[in-house]
mmCIF file of C-alpha atoms in Angstrom:
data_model
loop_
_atom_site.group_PDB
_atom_site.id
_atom_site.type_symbol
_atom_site.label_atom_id
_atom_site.label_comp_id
_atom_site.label_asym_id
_atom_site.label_seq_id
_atom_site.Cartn_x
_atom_site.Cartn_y
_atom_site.Cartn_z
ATOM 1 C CA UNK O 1 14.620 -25.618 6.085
ATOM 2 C CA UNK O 2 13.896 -22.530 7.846
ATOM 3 C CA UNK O 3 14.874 -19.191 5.982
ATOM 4 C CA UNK O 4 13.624 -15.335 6.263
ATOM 5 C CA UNK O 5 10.846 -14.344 4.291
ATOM 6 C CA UNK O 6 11.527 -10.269 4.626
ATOM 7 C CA UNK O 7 14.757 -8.569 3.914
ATOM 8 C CA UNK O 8 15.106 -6.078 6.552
ATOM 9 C CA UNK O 9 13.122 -8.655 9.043
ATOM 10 C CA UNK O 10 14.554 -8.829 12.742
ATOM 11 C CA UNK O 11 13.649 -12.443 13.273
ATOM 12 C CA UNK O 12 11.613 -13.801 16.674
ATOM 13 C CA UNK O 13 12.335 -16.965 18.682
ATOM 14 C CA UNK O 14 12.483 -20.056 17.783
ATOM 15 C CA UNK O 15 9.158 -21.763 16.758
ATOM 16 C CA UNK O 16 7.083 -23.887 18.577
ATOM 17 C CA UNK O 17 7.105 -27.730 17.090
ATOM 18 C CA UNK O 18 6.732 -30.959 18.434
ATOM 19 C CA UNK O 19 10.812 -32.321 19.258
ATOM 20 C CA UNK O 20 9.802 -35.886 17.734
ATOM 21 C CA UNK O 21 7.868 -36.170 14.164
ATOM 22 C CA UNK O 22 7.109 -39.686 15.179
ATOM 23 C CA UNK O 23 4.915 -38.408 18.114
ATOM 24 C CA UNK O 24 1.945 -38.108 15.722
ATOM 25 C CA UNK O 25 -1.202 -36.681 17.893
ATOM 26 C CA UNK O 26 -2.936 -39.942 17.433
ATOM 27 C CA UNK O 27 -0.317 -41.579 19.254
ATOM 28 C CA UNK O 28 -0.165 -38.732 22.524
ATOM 29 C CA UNK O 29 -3.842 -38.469 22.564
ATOM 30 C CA UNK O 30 -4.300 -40.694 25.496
ATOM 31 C CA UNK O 31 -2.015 -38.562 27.719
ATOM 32 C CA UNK O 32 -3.666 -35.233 26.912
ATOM 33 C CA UNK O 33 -7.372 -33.655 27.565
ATOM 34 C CA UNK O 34 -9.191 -32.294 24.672
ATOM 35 C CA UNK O 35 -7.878 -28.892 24.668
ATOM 36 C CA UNK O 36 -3.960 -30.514 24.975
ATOM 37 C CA UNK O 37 -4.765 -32.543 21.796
ATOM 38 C CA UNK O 38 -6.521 -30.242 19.437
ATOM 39 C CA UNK O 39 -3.374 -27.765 20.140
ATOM 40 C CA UNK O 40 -0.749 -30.135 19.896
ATOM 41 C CA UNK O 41 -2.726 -31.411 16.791
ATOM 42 C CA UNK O 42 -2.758 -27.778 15.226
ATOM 43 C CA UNK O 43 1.334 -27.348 15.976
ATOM 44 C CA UNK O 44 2.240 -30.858 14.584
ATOM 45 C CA UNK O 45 0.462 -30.335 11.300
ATOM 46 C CA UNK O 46 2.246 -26.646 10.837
ATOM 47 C CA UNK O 47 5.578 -27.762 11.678
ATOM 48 C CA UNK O 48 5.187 -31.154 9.002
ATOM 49 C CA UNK O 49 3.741 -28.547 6.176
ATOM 50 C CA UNK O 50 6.404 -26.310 6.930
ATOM 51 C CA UNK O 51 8.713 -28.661 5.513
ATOM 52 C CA UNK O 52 7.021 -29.813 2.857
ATOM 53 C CA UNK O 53 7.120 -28.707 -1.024
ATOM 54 C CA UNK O 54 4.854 -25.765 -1.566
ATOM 55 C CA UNK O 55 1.207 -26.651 -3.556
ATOM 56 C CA UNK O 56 0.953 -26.149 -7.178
ATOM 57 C CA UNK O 57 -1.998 -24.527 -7.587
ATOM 58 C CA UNK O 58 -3.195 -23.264 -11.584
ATOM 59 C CA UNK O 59 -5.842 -20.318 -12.076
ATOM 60 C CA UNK O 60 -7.856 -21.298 -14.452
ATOM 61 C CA UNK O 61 -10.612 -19.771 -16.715
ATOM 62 C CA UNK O 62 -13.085 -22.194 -18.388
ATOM 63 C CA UNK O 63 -15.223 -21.251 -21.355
ATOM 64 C CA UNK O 64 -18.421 -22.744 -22.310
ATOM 65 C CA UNK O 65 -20.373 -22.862 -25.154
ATOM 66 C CA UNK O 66 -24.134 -24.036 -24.190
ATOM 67 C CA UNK O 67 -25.959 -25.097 -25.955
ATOM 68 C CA UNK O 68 -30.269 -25.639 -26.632
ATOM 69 C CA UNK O 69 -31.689 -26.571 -30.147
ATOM 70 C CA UNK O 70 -30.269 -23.537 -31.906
ATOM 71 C CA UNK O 71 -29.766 -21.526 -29.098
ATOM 72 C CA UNK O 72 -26.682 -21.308 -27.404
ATOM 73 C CA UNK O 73 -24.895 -18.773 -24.885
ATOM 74 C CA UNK O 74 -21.191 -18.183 -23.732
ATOM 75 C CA UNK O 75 -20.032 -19.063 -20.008
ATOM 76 C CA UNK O 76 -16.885 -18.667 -18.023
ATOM 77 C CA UNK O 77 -16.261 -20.211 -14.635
ATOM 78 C CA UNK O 78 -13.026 -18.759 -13.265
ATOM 79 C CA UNK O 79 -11.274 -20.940 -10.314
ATOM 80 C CA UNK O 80 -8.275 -22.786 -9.533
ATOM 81 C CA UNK O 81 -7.157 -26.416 -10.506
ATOM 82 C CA UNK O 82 -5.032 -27.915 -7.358
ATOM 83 C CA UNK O 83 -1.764 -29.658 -9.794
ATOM 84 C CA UNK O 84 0.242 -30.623 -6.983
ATOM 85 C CA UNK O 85 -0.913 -30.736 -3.198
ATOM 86 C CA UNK O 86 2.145 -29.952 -1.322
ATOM 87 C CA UNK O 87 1.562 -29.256 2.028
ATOM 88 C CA UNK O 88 -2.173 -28.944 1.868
ATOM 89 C CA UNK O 89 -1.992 -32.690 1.981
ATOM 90 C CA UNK O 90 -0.802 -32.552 5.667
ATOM 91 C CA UNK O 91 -2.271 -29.148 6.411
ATOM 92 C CA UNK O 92 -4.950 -26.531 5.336
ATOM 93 C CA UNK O 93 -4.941 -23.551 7.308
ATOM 94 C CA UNK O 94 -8.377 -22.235 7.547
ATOM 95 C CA UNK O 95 -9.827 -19.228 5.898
ATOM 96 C CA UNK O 96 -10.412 -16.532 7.490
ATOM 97 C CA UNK O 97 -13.771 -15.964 5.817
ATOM 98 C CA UNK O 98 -15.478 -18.061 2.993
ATOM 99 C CA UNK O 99 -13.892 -16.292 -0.042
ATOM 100 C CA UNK O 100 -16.131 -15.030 -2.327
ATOM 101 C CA UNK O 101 -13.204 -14.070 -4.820
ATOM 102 C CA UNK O 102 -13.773 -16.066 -7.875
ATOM 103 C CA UNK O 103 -10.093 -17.282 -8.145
ATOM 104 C CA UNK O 104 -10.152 -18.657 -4.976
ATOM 105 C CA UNK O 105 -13.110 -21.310 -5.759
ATOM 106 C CA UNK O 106 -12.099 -24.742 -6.530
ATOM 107 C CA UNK O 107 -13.052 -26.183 -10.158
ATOM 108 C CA UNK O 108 -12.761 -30.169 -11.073
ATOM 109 C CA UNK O 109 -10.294 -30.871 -13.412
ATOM 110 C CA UNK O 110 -12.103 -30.673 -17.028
ATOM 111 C CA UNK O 111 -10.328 -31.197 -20.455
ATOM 112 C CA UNK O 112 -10.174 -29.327 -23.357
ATOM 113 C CA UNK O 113 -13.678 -30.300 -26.005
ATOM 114 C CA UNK O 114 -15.321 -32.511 -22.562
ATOM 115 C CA UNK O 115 -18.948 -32.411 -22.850
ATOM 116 C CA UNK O 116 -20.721 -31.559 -19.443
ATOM 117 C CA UNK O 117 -23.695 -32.799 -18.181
ATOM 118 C CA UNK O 118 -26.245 -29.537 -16.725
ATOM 119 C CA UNK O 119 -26.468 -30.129 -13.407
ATOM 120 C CA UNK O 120 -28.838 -26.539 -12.217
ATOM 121 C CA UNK O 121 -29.435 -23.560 -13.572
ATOM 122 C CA UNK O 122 -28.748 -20.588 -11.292
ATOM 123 C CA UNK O 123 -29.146 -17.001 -12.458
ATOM 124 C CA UNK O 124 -27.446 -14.430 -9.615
ATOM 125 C CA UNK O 125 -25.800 -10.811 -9.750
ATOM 126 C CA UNK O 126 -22.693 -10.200 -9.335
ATOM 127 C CA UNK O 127 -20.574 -6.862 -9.147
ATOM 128 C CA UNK O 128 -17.423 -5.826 -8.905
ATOM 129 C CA UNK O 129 -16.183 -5.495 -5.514
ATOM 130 C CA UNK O 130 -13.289 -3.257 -3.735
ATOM 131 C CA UNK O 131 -10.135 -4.786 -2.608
ATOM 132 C CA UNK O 132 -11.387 -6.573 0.680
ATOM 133 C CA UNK O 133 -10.398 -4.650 3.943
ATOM 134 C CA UNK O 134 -7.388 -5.512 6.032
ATOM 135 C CA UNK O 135 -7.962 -8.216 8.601
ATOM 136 C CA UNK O 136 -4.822 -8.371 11.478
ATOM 137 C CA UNK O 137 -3.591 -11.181 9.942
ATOM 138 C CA UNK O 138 -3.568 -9.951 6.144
ATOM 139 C CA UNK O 139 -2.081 -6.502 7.578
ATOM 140 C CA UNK O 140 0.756 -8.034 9.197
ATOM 141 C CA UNK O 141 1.640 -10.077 5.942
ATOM 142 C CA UNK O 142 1.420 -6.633 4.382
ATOM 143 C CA UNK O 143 3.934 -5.035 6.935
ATOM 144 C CA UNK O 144 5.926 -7.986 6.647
ATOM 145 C CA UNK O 145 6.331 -7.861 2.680
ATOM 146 C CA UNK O 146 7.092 -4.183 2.978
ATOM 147 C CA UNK O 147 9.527 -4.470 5.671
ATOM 148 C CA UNK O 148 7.897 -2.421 8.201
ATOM 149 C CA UNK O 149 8.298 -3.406 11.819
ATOM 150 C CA UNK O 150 9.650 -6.780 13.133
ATOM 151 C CA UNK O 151 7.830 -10.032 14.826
ATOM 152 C CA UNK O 152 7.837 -8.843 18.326
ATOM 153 C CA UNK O 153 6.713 -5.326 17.251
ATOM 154 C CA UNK O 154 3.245 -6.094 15.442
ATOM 155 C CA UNK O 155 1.291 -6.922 18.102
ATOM 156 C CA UNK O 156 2.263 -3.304 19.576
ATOM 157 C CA UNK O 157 1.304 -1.692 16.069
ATOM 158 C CA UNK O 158 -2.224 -3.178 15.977
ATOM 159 C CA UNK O 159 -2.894 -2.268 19.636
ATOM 160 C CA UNK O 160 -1.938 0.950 19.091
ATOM 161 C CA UNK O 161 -4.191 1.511 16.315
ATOM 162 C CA UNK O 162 -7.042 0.055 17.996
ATOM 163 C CA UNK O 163 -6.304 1.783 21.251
ATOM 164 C CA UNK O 164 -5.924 5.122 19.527
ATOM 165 C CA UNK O 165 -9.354 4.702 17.556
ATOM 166 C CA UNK O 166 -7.571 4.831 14.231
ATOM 167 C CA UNK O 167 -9.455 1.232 13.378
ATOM 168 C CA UNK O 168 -12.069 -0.691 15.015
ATOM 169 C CA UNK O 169 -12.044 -4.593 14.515
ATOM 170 C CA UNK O 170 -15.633 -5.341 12.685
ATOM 171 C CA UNK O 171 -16.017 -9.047 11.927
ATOM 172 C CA UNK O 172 -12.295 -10.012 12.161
ATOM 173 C CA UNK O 173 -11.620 -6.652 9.262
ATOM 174 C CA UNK O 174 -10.350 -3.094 10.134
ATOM 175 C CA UNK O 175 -12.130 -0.958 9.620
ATOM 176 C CA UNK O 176 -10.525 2.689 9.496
ATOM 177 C CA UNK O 177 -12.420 5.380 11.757
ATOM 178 C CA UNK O 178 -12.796 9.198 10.940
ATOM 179 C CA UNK O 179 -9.803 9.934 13.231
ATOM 180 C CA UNK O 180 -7.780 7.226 11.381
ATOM 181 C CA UNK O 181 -8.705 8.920 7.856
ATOM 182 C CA UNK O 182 -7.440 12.404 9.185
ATOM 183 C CA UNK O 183 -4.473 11.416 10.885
ATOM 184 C CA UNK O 184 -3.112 9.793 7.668
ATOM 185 C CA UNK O 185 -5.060 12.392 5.039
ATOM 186 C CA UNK O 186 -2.622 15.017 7.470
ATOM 187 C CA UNK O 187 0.372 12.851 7.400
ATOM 188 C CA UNK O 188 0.577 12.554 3.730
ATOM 189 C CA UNK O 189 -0.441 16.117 3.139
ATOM 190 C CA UNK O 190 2.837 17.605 5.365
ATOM 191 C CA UNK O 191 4.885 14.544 6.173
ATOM 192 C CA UNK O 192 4.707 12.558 2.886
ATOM 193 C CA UNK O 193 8.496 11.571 2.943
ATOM 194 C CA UNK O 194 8.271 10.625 6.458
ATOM 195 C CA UNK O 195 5.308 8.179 5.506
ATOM 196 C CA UNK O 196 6.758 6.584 2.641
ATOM 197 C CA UNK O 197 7.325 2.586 2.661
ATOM 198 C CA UNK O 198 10.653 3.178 2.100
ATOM 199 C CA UNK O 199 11.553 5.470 4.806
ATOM 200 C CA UNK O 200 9.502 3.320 7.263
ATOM 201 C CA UNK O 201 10.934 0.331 6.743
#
């Protein structure tokens, strides 16, 4: 079942999905060319996860106590346990980049007082990183949670702020230019009420 996921969102037309569930793309393969079939492949598995039961998916932190003769050490792996697979049975939309975020790494389900087995020993460096920067997907989710613009208007938004030179795409991320960082450092300097979420949306 189809509902809206914004409050204030003006919603688009109606979705593109295959008018039989029974027309897996196994079985209209043989009447399409490759392109055909990897699309109609792509729209099938949406439209099945979109009716399915969301995943259940636990962050987890693991602590480790190794240890070697009478030396031991603390470790913590932090990651995610999949407890359910919802729709990620039928569908796993792809990441945008490899995700370096610890939460988002995968970690085999382990039990409480399980002794592990040392597989390698890896030393690296690791530092705490910035919130990552908007890519034009994450962005729209953004204005979409805040209530800011409609479907049919966020292509125009991130046009505009490419065309403009407020952001330049780098690597599928926005990057904000100098003329971006003024424009908004001058808007929220003189205009702050007119900029608020609130007031936009």
């Amino acid at each position: 079942n189809y509902t809206t996921k914004a409050k204030n969102a003006q919603e688009a037309h109606e979705a593109i999905r295959p008018t039989d569930f029974m027309r897996t793309p196994a079985s209209v393969r043989q009447y399409l060319d490759a392109d055909q079939a990897r699309l109609y492949e792509i729209v099938w598995k949406r439209a099945i996860a979109s009716q399915m039961q969301p995943a259940e998916i636990e962050r987890t932190t693991v602590e480790i106590e190794a240890v070697n003769g009478a030396r031991s050490a603390e470790l913590r792996a932090v990651g995610s346990v999949v407890r359910f697979d919802g729709f990620i049975a039928a569908y796993t939309e792809q990441k945008e980049e490899d995700s370096e975020d610890e939460e988002d790494r995968r970690l085999p389900e382990i039990r409480a007082g399980e002794q592990l087995d040392r597989e390698a020993i890896n030393a690296t460096q690791h530092t705490t990183e910035p919130p990552p920067r908007y890519s034009e997907a994450s962005l729209i989710k953004k204005l979409e949670e805040l209530g800011i613009g409609r479907p049919s208007t966020y292509t125009a938004i991130l046009k505009t702020l490419e065309d403009r030179d407020y952001v330049t795409l780098d690597k599928r991320k926005l990057l904000p230019q100098a003329k971006g960082r003024l424009l908004s450092a001058f808007l929220e300097s003189f205009f702050e009420r007119y900029v608020e979420y609130d007031f936009t949306a």
